[in-house]
Amino acid sequence: MPLLWVKLHGMTQDGPTRRDVLKAGATAAAITPVLTQPVLAGAAAPSGAITLLVNGERHQVEVEARVTLLDALRERLALTGTKKGCDRGECGACTVLADGKRIKSCLTLAVMQEGREITTIEGLAEGDELHPMQAAFLKHDAFQCGICTPGQIMSAVACVAEGHAGSDQEVRDWMSGNLCRCSCYPNIVDAIREAAGR
Amino acid sequence: MIVGRPMSRIDGFAKVTGRARYAADQQVRGVLHAYLVMSTVARGRITAVNTAGAEAAPGVIAVFTHLNMPRLTVPAPTHGFFKRYLPMQSPDVHHQGQPVALVVARTLEEAQHAATLVEVAYDARRPQSRLEEVMNEAFVPPPGSDGPNELTRGDVAAGMAQAQVRLEAAFHTPIHHHNPIEPSATQAIWDGDRLTVFESTQSLMNTRHSLSQAFGIPLENVRVLSPFLGGGFGAKGPVWPHTILTAAVARRLRRPVKLVLSRAHTYTSNGHRAETVQSLRLGARRDGRITALEHIVTQQVSRTEQTQFNSSEPTRMLYAIPNLRSVQRVARLDLPAQSFMRSPEAVTAHALECTLDELAYELDLDPIEVRLRNHADVNPEDGRPWGSKYLRECYRIGAERFGWSRRDPRPGSMRDGDMLVGWGMATAAHTAGGRPGSGVTVTLGTDGKATVRSATQDIGTGTYTVMTQIAADVLGLPVYDVSFQLGDSDFPEAYTSGASATVPTVGSGVNLAGTRALERLMALATAAGPLQGLPAARVAAADGYLFDREQPRRRVSHRAVLRAHGRPIEVTLTPPAAPLGYSTGATFAEVRIDPRTGRVHVSRIVGVFDPGRVLNRKTLRSQAIGGAIWAIGFTLSEHTLVDPATARIVNANLSGYLVPVNADVPHIDVSFIDKPDPASAALGARGFGETPMTGVTAAIANAVFHATGRRIRTLPITQDRLL
């Protein structure tokens, strides 16, 4: 157990409880840039089993505290629909819903999301029946390469739920956290406006 | 006809459900995770490395540096490996952000963390990264594949002497980065001497050849898979070292290895659009006819390469200029290798189209009129006629759709409340095709369905969809009876998805192979059964049936003929090289500028284009919109900034490098002439993907001049430059 973490969080030599890991993870999110190297050097990062509720299914997953929700989804649960474009919250490709709210899954640790209902792009369609937002994206050609599309669609679903799809301009403003380098923005606006029932 | 229909993307369902598996998404059993350590200096030698801390870190399998990386052969540049060295083969450092170590661990987090523990000491020399400081060292490189680097047509001095108006202008364009949202990714899996890679690439061909050469293994031992690609824009057309290094360590460790570049890594690993300094001298008569043009472009190359992508085609091809001098020079800097990036011609087209706007003001002519008076009726390069060219119609329709006739040309004359309003226009043009044909296999199965395979890529342009449409039309099958497969180098070799060449090179292959397969099917159908004895010319195919043109009810299904035949029909061929097409258009932009902040907002764009025949209006329109938005970024916000003291990129991310976001983008009005180009072997379609970005850049800059009276010749036109 890294000494500094024990000092900060009062963990015992017997290893952290799940709550300790959660607390450590939450703190690590804030201090990572400064302290990752000296604190973790040469030592195993704290890890433990957590339960993630993703798309209505419970997944028991062994993760270190430093594992982001994005990497837990992609590398542990093989839910690769959620994409990594920048790993620092700039591009929005990793957008998922947590208890119905859109979050960037690269900016949160998996351990912080225990107990929340996570919805990813894989959980949106009912079998092969597309969610109206997915159907609207397909109809309006609101993507080209498709790499930002899962994030755009999750963000769009939340954008409508938030009540931020009242006009084209409102959609543009509230969808500006999701980059599309193929630059399908006008088609994305059209798709969201249609799905929102313009 | 199925071609021309605005079909939704065939791969769309996979993309909107998250089921499309990109290179980093492929599940490989037992895969190890790699992470790169990059040089922090731009020029020098590694004097010491300490990997002990990294090696001792939990989960680490191995740490590679130049001391223990397996020795590799530098692949030839003929297949897209433009760098003339491989990193981690010697202690030399040629640019900041060059791989100096590669850590392999059980998990991504372990690899990323251990990478921070690798210590590297350098003997560093002071780098040079400022183009303006090495202009006197610039030279004209040997000819490349994109036309002459030095060209004289007519007599520029005589042409300038005939001129009644003379203009001189200098332009500067910055370093740009492609920034596909998917960073480059490689997963390498060895089975003895056979290598399989999942690769995010615009060129299975380039990747396969380069890997074969790097490891000295036969071409057929290398399989490259890339069924989906998360954007490339040129970044993934060449082959870059990280792909080879990943395969090298996988071979050494006898385990599959996965490497995904970080966003910051991509800024020094995938090439970039080079910074340019351009000078133009232009002479014209008072009637608007250009008598002479000299256009000298100087751009950055690296210390180790002189590969340079000639972007002077607009100078040479866009207008009928009797006396011309076009020079492409390069100067070496301690920066990563430059490479091609979507619409390379945008750089020179921007300078030329802005200068034409200056000429229009100088002559008090409408900018469209100036362009019409210099319209190239034939290809100025060789004097031969175009396959087809409807640029005049583009100007006329574009002007109507935009409302150009209501423009008051006086700078600063149009306002909307406090906002300055500007209208500008420019010509869009880009070459397409002129590349080797792409191999295609068409298989008509005994179930009457077609499988069409080519080792091409769909970089988001709609290859899956339009090739399915072409095949369905040519074979006379419904779309759902055609499966077009790509992204596997085991299929016939195809050209790189770049240079707007996919429709000309692959489309012509699908057309030709499909035609041959249908001929064989017709031969069978007319040998027996309902169509027996009919000459082939009387037989047509549609909707899964072959029928008598004169009595359409006399028919037989593809399926019936093939079942009777008892085995599939298969045709594999590579079509001739695609002719060089030239896809043009007219673009118009409206800007609104806040005079207090200098903020430019593009409020309207109109583009009318001549791409030959439109194969799929929906996907083509998306490409046009994408190009226009790329032009917004190019003109107003995108630039990669280099710290001159260290030659380090300081905004290697997506919060300091500003690509357009949704709120930056207005309604974009796109239309197409949609008339087939008879020179095309792809059902009348030309390559088009790179045309729409050209033109719009200058249309925006010209609109900024119209709004403000300020001619900003340095890009991007940021607020500080307008205040």
XYZ file of C-alpha atoms in Angstrom, chain B residues 99-408:
310
model
C 9.573 6.998 -29.988
C 12.552 6.309 -27.695
C 11.098 3.478 -25.638
C 8.188 1.099 -25.792
C 6.772 -0.517 -22.691
C 4.753 -3.726 -22.819
C 2.613 -4.747 -19.849
C -0.351 -6.880 -18.962
C -2.765 -3.983 -18.763
C -3.015 -0.585 -20.381
C -2.742 1.179 -17.036
C 0.406 -0.735 -16.138
C 1.991 0.098 -19.482
C 1.044 3.774 -19.279
C 2.360 4.062 -15.759
C 5.612 2.221 -16.420
C 6.209 4.468 -19.430
C 6.474 7.398 -17.025
C 9.293 5.586 -15.214
C 11.625 5.245 -18.185
C 14.483 7.711 -17.810
C 16.280 8.953 -20.911
C 19.276 11.290 -21.014
C 20.171 13.185 -24.164
C 22.996 15.076 -25.701
C 20.753 17.703 -27.239
C 21.533 20.293 -29.876
C 19.604 23.460 -30.413
C 16.803 22.739 -32.882
C 15.556 24.921 -35.700
C 11.800 24.990 -36.183
C 11.177 28.418 -37.723
C 10.553 28.311 -41.452
C 11.151 32.026 -41.946
C 14.672 31.633 -40.557
C 15.697 28.999 -43.112
C 14.140 30.473 -46.250
C 17.602 31.037 -47.673
C 18.315 27.307 -47.298
C 15.234 26.289 -49.291
C 15.767 24.104 -52.347
C 13.713 22.535 -55.102
C 13.497 18.810 -54.372
C 13.637 16.109 -57.063
C 10.360 15.427 -58.861
C 7.769 13.429 -56.942
C 4.542 11.761 -57.943
C 2.387 14.889 -57.847
C 3.760 16.817 -60.772
C 6.802 18.982 -61.391
C 8.294 20.985 -58.556
C 9.445 23.593 -61.013
C 7.458 24.471 -64.093
C 7.662 27.293 -66.590
C 4.989 27.820 -69.203
C 5.338 30.651 -71.683
C 7.359 33.675 -70.647
C 6.492 35.225 -67.300
C 8.568 38.369 -67.860
C 6.862 39.010 -71.195
C 3.476 38.292 -69.643
C 4.142 40.733 -66.807
C 5.165 43.337 -69.389
C 1.821 42.923 -71.167
C -0.048 43.371 -67.896
C -1.956 46.540 -67.109
C -2.380 45.592 -63.472
C 0.241 43.900 -61.334
C -0.243 42.382 -57.892
C 2.188 40.902 -55.416
C 1.140 39.051 -52.312
C 2.710 36.827 -49.674
C 0.721 34.200 -47.819
C 1.466 32.069 -44.814
C -0.303 28.870 -43.804
C 0.449 27.052 -40.550
C 1.088 23.450 -39.582
C -2.128 21.462 -39.514
C -2.902 18.130 -37.966
C -5.401 15.625 -39.284
C -6.769 14.728 -35.878
C -9.009 11.830 -36.813
C -11.017 11.068 -33.688
C -9.640 7.531 -33.761
C -5.921 7.647 -32.912
C -3.822 5.194 -34.886
C -3.968 1.690 -33.467
C -2.175 -1.570 -34.183
C -2.746 -5.078 -32.871
C -0.062 -7.478 -34.049
C -0.418 -11.264 -33.870
C 2.311 -13.644 -35.045
C 1.900 -17.279 -35.906
C 5.430 -18.472 -36.620
C 6.556 -16.388 -39.582
C 3.065 -15.213 -40.400
C 1.864 -11.836 -39.189
C -1.690 -10.600 -38.827
C -2.326 -6.971 -37.884
C -5.512 -5.165 -37.056
C -4.562 -1.719 -38.232
C -6.256 1.618 -38.513
C -5.082 2.324 -42.040
C -6.113 4.024 -45.246
C -3.890 1.595 -47.119
C -3.865 -2.131 -46.505
C -1.502 -2.263 -49.472
C 1.062 0.131 -48.004
C 0.885 -1.485 -44.568
C 1.292 -4.987 -45.954
C 4.245 -4.165 -48.184
C 6.013 -2.165 -45.486
C 5.626 -4.889 -42.865
C 6.837 -7.499 -45.323
C 9.934 -5.432 -46.036
C 10.610 -4.482 -42.415
C 10.676 -8.116 -41.318
C 12.013 -9.655 -44.519
C 9.083 -12.030 -44.793
C 7.105 -12.830 -47.952
C 4.208 -10.552 -48.773
C 1.760 -13.425 -48.514
C 2.805 -13.951 -44.883
C 1.352 -10.592 -43.912
C -2.366 -10.067 -43.481
C -3.715 -6.611 -42.673
C -7.284 -6.163 -41.490
C -9.093 -2.838 -41.345
C -12.825 -3.256 -41.873
C -13.544 0.055 -40.132
C -11.441 3.141 -39.816
C -12.161 6.030 -37.492
C -11.127 8.778 -39.841
C -7.774 9.286 -41.488
C -7.721 12.401 -43.669
C -4.284 11.356 -44.870
C -2.778 10.589 -41.456
C -3.206 6.863 -41.991
C -2.334 6.685 -45.685
C 1.412 6.325 -45.221
C 2.890 3.704 -42.912
C 4.429 5.034 -39.726
C 6.992 3.500 -37.365
C 4.650 2.629 -34.492
C 2.998 -0.060 -36.611
C 6.297 -1.758 -37.334
C 7.580 -1.382 -33.757
C 4.415 -2.989 -32.381
C 4.801 -5.969 -34.699
C 8.496 -6.213 -33.818
C 7.919 -6.501 -30.086
C 5.029 -8.923 -30.585
C 7.374 -11.153 -32.540
C 10.089 -10.930 -29.896
C 7.680 -11.602 -27.014
C 5.727 -14.279 -28.911
C 2.543 -12.661 -27.694
C -0.044 -10.472 -29.416
C 0.572 -6.789 -28.667
C -1.772 -3.840 -28.921
C -0.635 -0.249 -29.254
C -2.918 2.756 -29.417
C -1.335 6.176 -29.803
C -2.351 8.827 -27.327
C -3.776 12.013 -28.797
C -0.499 13.784 -28.040
C 1.488 10.997 -29.727
C -0.496 11.455 -32.923
C 0.890 14.972 -33.325
C 4.379 13.640 -33.982
C 3.606 10.177 -35.364
C 1.236 10.586 -38.306
C 2.577 13.427 -40.408
C 1.000 16.836 -40.808
C 0.200 19.461 -43.393
C 3.423 21.453 -43.600
C 3.696 25.123 -42.877
C 4.027 27.142 -46.097
C 5.243 30.548 -47.122
C 3.925 31.530 -50.537
C 4.671 34.453 -52.794
C 2.578 35.346 -55.802
C 3.176 37.829 -58.599
C 0.237 38.216 -60.904
C -0.254 40.372 -63.974
C -3.545 40.981 -65.789
C -5.120 43.156 -68.429
C -7.902 45.527 -67.489
C -10.436 43.113 -68.967
C -9.485 40.630 -66.253
C -7.426 38.268 -68.383
C -4.377 37.052 -66.462
C -1.223 37.493 -68.535
C 1.294 36.022 -66.108
C 1.546 34.309 -62.749
C 4.510 33.357 -60.640
C 3.673 31.277 -57.581
C 6.493 30.142 -55.318
C 5.653 27.862 -52.406
C 8.173 27.062 -49.709
C 7.283 24.440 -47.164
C 8.813 22.495 -44.323
C 10.341 19.071 -44.640
C 12.139 17.194 -41.908
C 15.869 16.846 -41.421
C 15.793 13.212 -42.540
C 13.283 13.226 -45.388
C 12.667 15.381 -48.375
C 9.396 13.735 -49.318
C 7.129 16.569 -50.114
C 3.620 16.650 -51.435
C 3.346 18.999 -54.322
C 0.169 20.987 -53.956
C 0.679 23.285 -56.948
C -2.032 21.798 -59.162
C -4.352 24.800 -58.766
C -1.590 27.050 -60.038
C -0.992 24.791 -63.013
C -4.531 23.597 -63.808
C -7.240 25.856 -62.496
C -7.053 28.788 -64.910
C -5.891 29.374 -68.475
C -2.746 31.309 -67.655
C -0.485 31.707 -70.704
C 2.698 32.616 -68.854
C 3.324 30.702 -65.672
C 6.068 29.873 -63.269
C 5.264 27.436 -60.481
C 7.914 26.499 -57.946
C 7.661 24.161 -54.973
C 10.579 24.558 -52.600
C 11.344 22.875 -49.315
C 13.409 23.756 -46.272
C 14.590 21.413 -43.558
C 13.508 21.853 -39.953
C 13.845 19.746 -36.818
C 10.206 18.722 -36.944
C 8.468 15.421 -37.629
C 7.970 14.287 -41.213
C 5.284 16.177 -43.048
C 2.856 14.266 -45.186
C -0.328 14.631 -47.145
C -3.535 15.809 -45.534
C -7.039 16.140 -46.905
C -7.070 18.490 -49.891
C -3.342 19.241 -50.197
C -4.254 21.668 -52.966
C -6.162 23.827 -50.490
C -2.925 25.510 -49.446
C -2.028 26.914 -52.862
C -5.631 27.296 -53.967
C -6.199 29.531 -50.965
C -3.419 31.921 -51.963
C -4.446 31.943 -55.605
C -8.148 32.430 -54.935
C -7.520 35.246 -52.471
C -5.227 36.942 -54.983
C -7.950 36.702 -57.638
C -10.282 38.458 -55.209
C -7.694 41.231 -54.891
C -7.548 41.384 -58.673
C -11.333 41.729 -58.869
C -11.197 44.711 -56.516
C -8.276 46.186 -58.435
C -10.199 45.955 -61.708
C -13.610 46.736 -60.241
C -14.937 43.490 -61.672
C -17.164 40.917 -60.037
C -15.034 38.083 -58.619
C -17.081 35.539 -60.609
C -16.446 37.509 -63.808
C -12.690 37.485 -63.210
C -12.833 33.706 -62.922
C -14.990 33.285 -66.002
C -12.565 35.360 -68.072
C -9.741 33.013 -67.116
C -11.751 29.801 -67.331
C -9.657 26.858 -68.519
C -11.637 25.376 -71.397
C -9.000 22.679 -71.818
C -6.487 21.241 -69.388
C -3.728 23.893 -69.335
C -1.213 21.163 -68.449
C -1.461 19.369 -71.782
C -3.965 21.273 -73.884
C -6.298 18.294 -73.983
C -10.034 18.552 -73.390
C -11.509 17.709 -69.996
C -13.650 14.584 -69.757
C -16.324 17.047 -68.744
C -16.359 20.297 -66.820
C -19.408 22.211 -65.687
C -17.690 24.898 -63.675
C -19.518 27.724 -65.453
C -22.838 26.205 -64.410
C -21.529 25.888 -60.851
C -20.801 29.641 -60.731
C -24.229 30.504 -62.134
C -26.243 28.171 -59.894
C -24.153 29.002 -56.847
C -24.619 32.730 -57.361
C -28.374 32.222 -57.632
C -28.625 30.054 -54.551
C -26.494 32.444 -52.520
C -28.139 35.633 -53.760
C -24.791 36.963 -54.975
C -26.369 39.645 -57.177
C -27.490 41.476 -54.017
C -23.867 41.917 -52.883
C -22.606 45.460 -52.460
